[in-house]
């Protein structure tokens, strides 16, 4: 009788272990996908705002055409480089995506620096509103990326530790890629007037 109780207890613990482990990795994978969707959402918001900013600046300033061209080209290049949630395990795809988005950030910072030369532009309500929206978007991107990094960290920790590693092998999943700083990100941009 005592052996039966032990057998049922062991089977019960094993059943709880199996049921809880089976759902963990798919749940975390969905969280990673949702966090990635939020990152993409914020990047799309920025891409949607850039044409409005460029048109507003064009309307109020006559300055270096190259700066506007750089912003337009960076936006166009960034829209060409896409990444899906399924590609998050490919470090090369993540790096290309991040590089394209970094070029947009760089071009926008140059545009904002050049706009400082034009007091009429700075006083324009449309420009100020768009500048505020872009600054808010950049902050939202940073928050979305931070949330994504935390979600990937939790996922990767689960698939690389016991008992998750067992389920990872059964599901055939790989750790997800996270963001890395773009080359030269530690150096502050030079703003010249």
PDB file of C-alpha atoms in Angstrom:
ATOM      1  CA  UNK A   1       0.000   0.000   0.000  1.00  0.00           C
ATOM      2  CA  UNK A   2       2.813   2.374   0.873  1.00  0.00           C
ATOM      3  CA  UNK A   3       4.498   1.710  -2.484  1.00  0.00           C
ATOM      4  CA  UNK A   4       1.299   2.619  -4.310  1.00  0.00           C
ATOM      5  CA  UNK A   5       1.079   5.962  -2.534  1.00  0.00           C
ATOM      6  CA  UNK A   6       4.670   6.722  -3.449  1.00  0.00           C
ATOM      7  CA  UNK A   7       4.071   5.685  -7.039  1.00  0.00           C
ATOM      8  CA  UNK A   8       0.987   7.916  -7.311  1.00  0.00           C
ATOM      9  CA  UNK A   9       2.863  10.793  -5.664  1.00  0.00           C
ATOM     10  CA  UNK A  10       5.758  10.460  -8.105  1.00  0.00           C
ATOM     11  CA  UNK A  11       3.377  10.205 -11.056  1.00  0.00           C
ATOM     12  CA  UNK A  12       1.479  13.264  -9.793  1.00  0.00           C
ATOM     13  CA  UNK A  13       4.647  15.331  -9.465  1.00  0.00           C
ATOM     14  CA  UNK A  14       5.789  14.161 -12.886  1.00  0.00           C
ATOM     15  CA  UNK A  15       2.413  15.075 -14.408  1.00  0.00           C
ATOM     16  CA  UNK A  16       2.561  18.589 -12.909  1.00  0.00           C
ATOM     17  CA  UNK A  17       6.122  18.945 -14.187  1.00  0.00           C
ATOM     18  CA  UNK A  18       5.137  17.871 -17.698  1.00  0.00           C
ATOM     19  CA  UNK A  19       1.992  20.007 -17.920  1.00  0.00           C
ATOM     20  CA  UNK A  20       3.661  23.145 -16.589  1.00  0.00           C
ATOM     21  CA  UNK A  21       6.747  22.699 -18.774  1.00  0.00           C
ATOM     22  CA  UNK A  22       4.849  22.058 -21.976  1.00  0.00           C
ATOM     23  CA  UNK A  23       3.166  25.454 -21.847  1.00  0.00           C
ATOM     24  CA  UNK A  24       6.091  27.566 -20.668  1.00  0.00           C
ATOM     25  CA  UNK A  25       8.109  27.832 -23.874  1.00  0.00           C
ATOM     26  CA  UNK A  26       5.143  28.520 -26.214  1.00  0.00           C
ATOM     27  CA  UNK A  27       3.843  31.140 -23.759  1.00  0.00           C
ATOM     28  CA  UNK A  28       7.240  32.839 -23.603  1.00  0.00           C
ATOM     29  CA  UNK A  29       7.618  32.607 -27.385  1.00  0.00           C
ATOM     30  CA  UNK A  30       4.316  34.437 -27.797  1.00  0.00           C
ATOM     31  CA  UNK A  31       5.488  37.098 -25.338  1.00  0.00           C
ATOM     32  CA  UNK A  32       8.659  37.577 -27.389  1.00  0.00           C
ATOM     33  CA  UNK A  33       6.584  37.914 -30.574  1.00  0.00           C
ATOM     34  CA  UNK A  34       4.275  40.438 -28.900  1.00  0.00           C
ATOM     35  CA  UNK A  35       7.215  42.465 -27.600  1.00  0.00           C
ATOM     36  CA  UNK A  36       8.778  42.408 -31.072  1.00  0.00           C
ATOM     37  CA  UNK A  37       5.484  43.594 -32.584  1.00  0.00           C
ATOM     38  CA  UNK A  38       5.545  46.547 -30.212  1.00  0.00           C
ATOM     39  CA  UNK A  39       9.095  47.415 -31.325  1.00  0.00           C
ATOM     40  CA  UNK A  40       7.971  47.268 -34.965  1.00  0.00           C
ATOM     41  CA  UNK A  41       4.919  49.350 -34.110  1.00  0.00           C
ATOM     42  CA  UNK A  42       7.092  52.135 -32.711  1.00  0.00           C
ATOM     43  CA  UNK A  43       9.472  52.013 -35.674  1.00  0.00           C
ATOM     44  CA  UNK A  44       6.456  52.262 -37.997  1.00  0.00           C
ATOM     45  CA  UNK A  45       5.184  55.262 -36.046  1.00  0.00           C
ATOM     46  CA  UNK A  46       8.515  56.962 -36.609  1.00  0.00           C
ATOM     47  CA  UNK A  47       8.475  56.097 -40.321  1.00  0.00           C
ATOM     48  CA  UNK A  48       4.997  57.600 -40.629  1.00  0.00           C
ATOM     49  CA  UNK A  49       6.064  60.851 -38.949  1.00  0.00           C
ATOM     50  CA  UNK A  50       9.225  61.452 -40.975  1.00  0.00           C
ATOM     51  CA  UNK A  51       7.516  62.567 -44.230  1.00  0.00           C
ATOM     52  CA  UNK A  52       5.478  65.123 -42.265  1.00  0.00           C
ATOM     53  CA  UNK A  53       8.577  66.468 -40.556  1.00  0.00           C
ATOM     54  CA  UNK A  54      10.494  66.698 -43.819  1.00  0.00           C
ATOM     55  CA  UNK A  55       7.640  68.545 -45.548  1.00  0.00           C
ATOM     56  CA  UNK A  56       7.321  70.971 -42.631  1.00  0.00           C
ATOM     57  CA  UNK A  57      11.031  71.669 -42.651  1.00  0.00           C
ATOM     58  CA  UNK A  58      11.037  72.109 -46.440  1.00  0.00           C
ATOM     59  CA  UNK A  59       8.266  74.642 -46.145  1.00  0.00           C
ATOM     60  CA  UNK A  60      10.070  76.819 -43.626  1.00  0.00           C
ATOM     61  CA  UNK A  61      13.778  76.441 -44.287  1.00  0.00           C
ATOM     62  CA  UNK A  62      16.121  76.716 -47.189  1.00  0.00           C
ATOM     63  CA  UNK A  63      19.108  74.747 -45.957  1.00  0.00           C
ATOM     64  CA  UNK A  64      21.412  71.949 -47.027  1.00  0.00           C
ATOM     65  CA  UNK A  65      19.480  69.694 -49.366  1.00  0.00           C
ATOM     66  CA  UNK A  66      21.785  66.831 -48.389  1.00  0.00           C
ATOM     67  CA  UNK A  67      20.350  66.687 -44.871  1.00  0.00           C
ATOM     68  CA  UNK A  68      16.810  66.240 -46.176  1.00  0.00           C
ATOM     69  CA  UNK A  69      18.007  63.756 -48.773  1.00  0.00           C
ATOM     70  CA  UNK A  70      19.814  61.764 -46.063  1.00  0.00           C
ATOM     71  CA  UNK A  71      16.642  61.571 -43.960  1.00  0.00           C
ATOM     72  CA  UNK A  72      14.525  60.509 -46.919  1.00  0.00           C
ATOM     73  CA  UNK A  73      17.082  57.904 -48.044  1.00  0.00           C
ATOM     74  CA  UNK A  74      17.540  56.531 -44.515  1.00  0.00           C
ATOM     75  CA  UNK A  75      13.782  56.151 -44.174  1.00  0.00           C
ATOM     76  CA  UNK A  76      13.538  54.445 -47.567  1.00  0.00           C
ATOM     77  CA  UNK A  77      16.391  52.070 -46.719  1.00  0.00           C
ATOM     78  CA  UNK A  78      14.906  51.259 -43.326  1.00  0.00           C
ATOM     79  CA  UNK A  79      11.595  50.301 -44.891  1.00  0.00           C
ATOM     80  CA  UNK A  80      13.435  47.873 -47.204  1.00  0.00           C
ATOM     81  CA  UNK A  81      15.020  46.001 -44.285  1.00  0.00           C
ATOM     82  CA  UNK A  82      12.334  44.055 -42.459  1.00  0.00           C
ATOM     83  CA  UNK A  83      12.478  41.262 -39.950  1.00  0.00           C
ATOM     84  CA  UNK A  84       9.738  38.930 -38.833  1.00  0.00           C
ATOM     85  CA  UNK A  85       9.296  37.348 -35.427  1.00  0.00           C
ATOM     86  CA  UNK A  86      10.416  34.060 -36.970  1.00  0.00           C
ATOM     87  CA  UNK A  87      13.777  35.603 -37.906  1.00  0.00           C
ATOM     88  CA  UNK A  88      14.593  36.668 -34.337  1.00  0.00           C
ATOM     89  CA  UNK A  89      16.968  33.713 -33.968  1.00  0.00           C
ATOM     90  CA  UNK A  90      19.085  34.969 -36.913  1.00  0.00           C
ATOM     91  CA  UNK A  91      21.765  37.352 -35.580  1.00  0.00           C
ATOM     92  CA  UNK A  92      22.572  38.657 -39.087  1.00  0.00           C
ATOM     93  CA  UNK A  93      18.946  39.626 -39.799  1.00  0.00           C
ATOM     94  CA  UNK A  94      18.629  41.417 -36.445  1.00  0.00           C
ATOM     95  CA  UNK A  95      21.909  43.244 -37.053  1.00  0.00           C
ATOM     96  CA  UNK A  96      20.829  44.431 -40.540  1.00  0.00           C
ATOM     97  CA  UNK A  97      17.512  45.656 -39.158  1.00  0.00           C
ATOM     98  CA  UNK A  98      19.177  47.508 -36.315  1.00  0.00           C
ATOM     99  CA  UNK A  99      21.722  49.076 -38.657  1.00  0.00           C
ATOM    100  CA  UNK A 100      18.965  50.412 -40.923  1.00  0.00           C
ATOM    101  CA  UNK A 101      17.072  51.854 -37.957  1.00  0.00           C
ATOM    102  CA  UNK A 102      20.300  53.388 -36.616  1.00  0.00           C
ATOM    103  CA  UNK A 103      20.789  55.223 -39.903  1.00  0.00           C
ATOM    104  CA  UNK A 104      17.320  56.751 -39.534  1.00  0.00           C
ATOM    105  CA  UNK A 105      18.135  57.898 -36.005  1.00  0.00           C
ATOM    106  CA  UNK A 106      21.400  59.436 -37.178  1.00  0.00           C
ATOM    107  CA  UNK A 107      19.763  61.269 -40.084  1.00  0.00           C
ATOM    108  CA  UNK A 108      17.007  62.589 -37.823  1.00  0.00           C
ATOM    109  CA  UNK A 109      19.513  63.895 -35.276  1.00  0.00           C
ATOM    110  CA  UNK A 110      21.346  65.769 -38.069  1.00  0.00           C
ATOM    111  CA  UNK A 111      18.032  67.203 -39.274  1.00  0.00           C
ATOM    112  CA  UNK A 112      17.184  68.406 -35.784  1.00  0.00           C
ATOM    113  CA  UNK A 113      20.638  69.952 -35.391  1.00  0.00           C
ATOM    114  CA  UNK A 114      20.357  71.799 -38.708  1.00  0.00           C
ATOM    115  CA  UNK A 115      16.896  73.039 -37.778  1.00  0.00           C
ATOM    116  CA  UNK A 116      18.432  74.901 -34.831  1.00  0.00           C
ATOM    117  CA  UNK A 117      19.882  77.365 -37.352  1.00  0.00           C
ATOM    118  CA  UNK A 118      16.438  78.529 -38.376  1.00  0.00           C
ATOM    119  CA  UNK A 119      14.565  80.497 -35.682  1.00  0.00           C
ATOM    120  CA  UNK A 120      11.435  80.785 -37.848  1.00  0.00           C
ATOM    121  CA  UNK A 121      11.295  77.035 -38.177  1.00  0.00           C
ATOM    122  CA  UNK A 122      11.791  76.474 -34.471  1.00  0.00           C
ATOM    123  CA  UNK A 123       8.916  78.840 -33.732  1.00  0.00           C
ATOM    124  CA  UNK A 124       6.563  77.094 -36.145  1.00  0.00           C
ATOM    125  CA  UNK A 125       3.873  75.199 -34.258  1.00  0.00           C
ATOM    126  CA  UNK A 126       3.748  72.352 -36.776  1.00  0.00           C
ATOM    127  CA  UNK A 127       7.472  71.799 -36.556  1.00  0.00           C
ATOM    128  CA  UNK A 128       7.425  71.929 -32.774  1.00  0.00           C
ATOM    129  CA  UNK A 129       4.578  69.423 -32.640  1.00  0.00           C
ATOM    130  CA  UNK A 130       6.315  67.044 -35.043  1.00  0.00           C
ATOM    131  CA  UNK A 131       9.622  67.407 -33.212  1.00  0.00           C
ATOM    132  CA  UNK A 132       7.848  66.582 -29.966  1.00  0.00           C
ATOM    133  CA  UNK A 133       6.175  63.564 -31.608  1.00  0.00           C
ATOM    134  CA  UNK A 134       9.539  62.319 -32.907  1.00  0.00           C
ATOM    135  CA  UNK A 135      11.169  62.749 -29.518  1.00  0.00           C
ATOM    136  CA  UNK A 136       8.275  60.875 -27.924  1.00  0.00           C
ATOM    137  CA  UNK A 137       8.553  58.169 -30.560  1.00  0.00           C
ATOM    138  CA  UNK A 138      12.275  57.756 -29.936  1.00  0.00           C
ATOM    139  CA  UNK A 139      11.486  57.331 -26.240  1.00  0.00           C
ATOM    140  CA  UNK A 140       8.754  54.806 -27.050  1.00  0.00           C
ATOM    141  CA  UNK A 141      11.203  52.895 -29.246  1.00  0.00           C
ATOM    142  CA  UNK A 142      13.682  52.789 -26.370  1.00  0.00           C
ATOM    143  CA  UNK A 143      11.003  51.495 -23.983  1.00  0.00           C
ATOM    144  CA  UNK A 144       9.737  48.911 -26.501  1.00  0.00           C
ATOM    145  CA  UNK A 145      13.285  47.707 -27.091  1.00  0.00           C
ATOM    146  CA  UNK A 146      13.902  47.474 -23.350  1.00  0.00           C
ATOM    147  CA  UNK A 147      10.725  45.433 -22.914  1.00  0.00           C
ATOM    148  CA  UNK A 148      11.732  43.200 -25.826  1.00  0.00           C
ATOM    149  CA  UNK A 149      15.198  42.667 -24.345  1.00  0.00           C
ATOM    150  CA  UNK A 150      13.678  41.678 -20.993  1.00  0.00           C
ATOM    151  CA  UNK A 151      11.227  39.293 -22.672  1.00  0.00           C
ATOM    152  CA  UNK A 152      13.986  37.686 -24.746  1.00  0.00           C
ATOM    153  CA  UNK A 153      16.122  37.370 -21.633  1.00  0.00           C
ATOM    154  CA  UNK A 154      13.337  35.484 -19.851  1.00  0.00           C
ATOM    155  CA  UNK A 155      12.741  33.269 -22.900  1.00  0.00           C
ATOM    156  CA  UNK A 156      16.436  32.537 -23.442  1.00  0.00           C
ATOM    157  CA  UNK A 157      16.955  31.783 -19.760  1.00  0.00           C
ATOM    158  CA  UNK A 158      14.079  29.310 -19.859  1.00  0.00           C
ATOM    159  CA  UNK A 159      15.254  27.485 -22.992  1.00  0.00           C
ATOM    160  CA  UNK A 160      18.817  27.259 -21.701  1.00  0.00           C
ATOM    161  CA  UNK A 161      18.146  26.083 -18.131  1.00  0.00           C
ATOM    162  CA  UNK A 162      16.582  22.997 -16.582  1.00  0.00           C
ATOM    163  CA  UNK A 163      13.788  21.927 -17.090  1.00  0.00           C
ATOM    164  CA  UNK A 164      13.159  24.313 -20.001  1.00  0.00           C
ATOM    165  CA  UNK A 165      16.142  22.993 -21.910  1.00  0.00           C
ATOM    166  CA  UNK A 166      14.370  19.639 -22.152  1.00  0.00           C
ATOM    167  CA  UNK A 167      11.295  21.250 -23.682  1.00  0.00           C
ATOM    168  CA  UNK A 168      13.466  23.404 -25.936  1.00  0.00           C
ATOM    169  CA  UNK A 169      15.039  20.287 -27.402  1.00  0.00           C
ATOM    170  CA  UNK A 170      11.634  18.654 -27.803  1.00  0.00           C
ATOM    171  CA  UNK A 171      10.218  21.749 -29.532  1.00  0.00           C
ATOM    172  CA  UNK A 172      13.452  22.329 -31.439  1.00  0.00           C
ATOM    173  CA  UNK A 173      13.619  26.001 -30.458  1.00  0.00           C
ATOM    174  CA  UNK A 174      16.670  28.231 -30.414  1.00  0.00           C
ATOM    175  CA  UNK A 175      17.458  31.249 -28.226  1.00  0.00           C
ATOM    176  CA  UNK A 176      16.180  34.545 -29.651  1.00  0.00           C
ATOM    177  CA  UNK A 177      18.452  37.426 -30.656  1.00  0.00           C
ATOM    178  CA  UNK A 178      18.340  40.636 -28.715  1.00  0.00           C
ATOM    179  CA  UNK A 179      19.417  44.154 -29.589  1.00  0.00           C
ATOM    180  CA  UNK A 180      22.991  45.309 -29.452  1.00  0.00           C
ATOM    181  CA  UNK A 181      24.218  48.857 -29.587  1.00  0.00           C
ATOM    182  CA  UNK A 182      24.994  50.073 -33.066  1.00  0.00           C
ATOM    183  CA  UNK A 183      28.608  50.675 -33.910  1.00  0.00           C
ATOM    184  CA  UNK A 184      29.736  54.018 -32.532  1.00  0.00           C
ATOM    185  CA  UNK A 185      26.695  54.402 -30.265  1.00  0.00           C
ATOM    186  CA  UNK A 186      28.930  55.109 -27.273  1.00  0.00           C
ATOM    187  CA  UNK A 187      30.292  58.226 -28.981  1.00  0.00           C
ATOM    188  CA  UNK A 188      27.980  61.227 -28.701  1.00  0.00           C
ATOM    189  CA  UNK A 189      27.061  62.808 -32.041  1.00  0.00           C
ATOM    190  CA  UNK A 190      28.892  65.987 -32.973  1.00  0.00           C
ATOM    191  CA  UNK A 191      26.540  68.922 -33.438  1.00  0.00           C
ATOM    192  CA  UNK A 192      28.053  71.801 -35.401  1.00  0.00           C
ATOM    193  CA  UNK A 193      26.417  75.109 -36.149  1.00  0.00           C
TER     194      UNK A 193
END
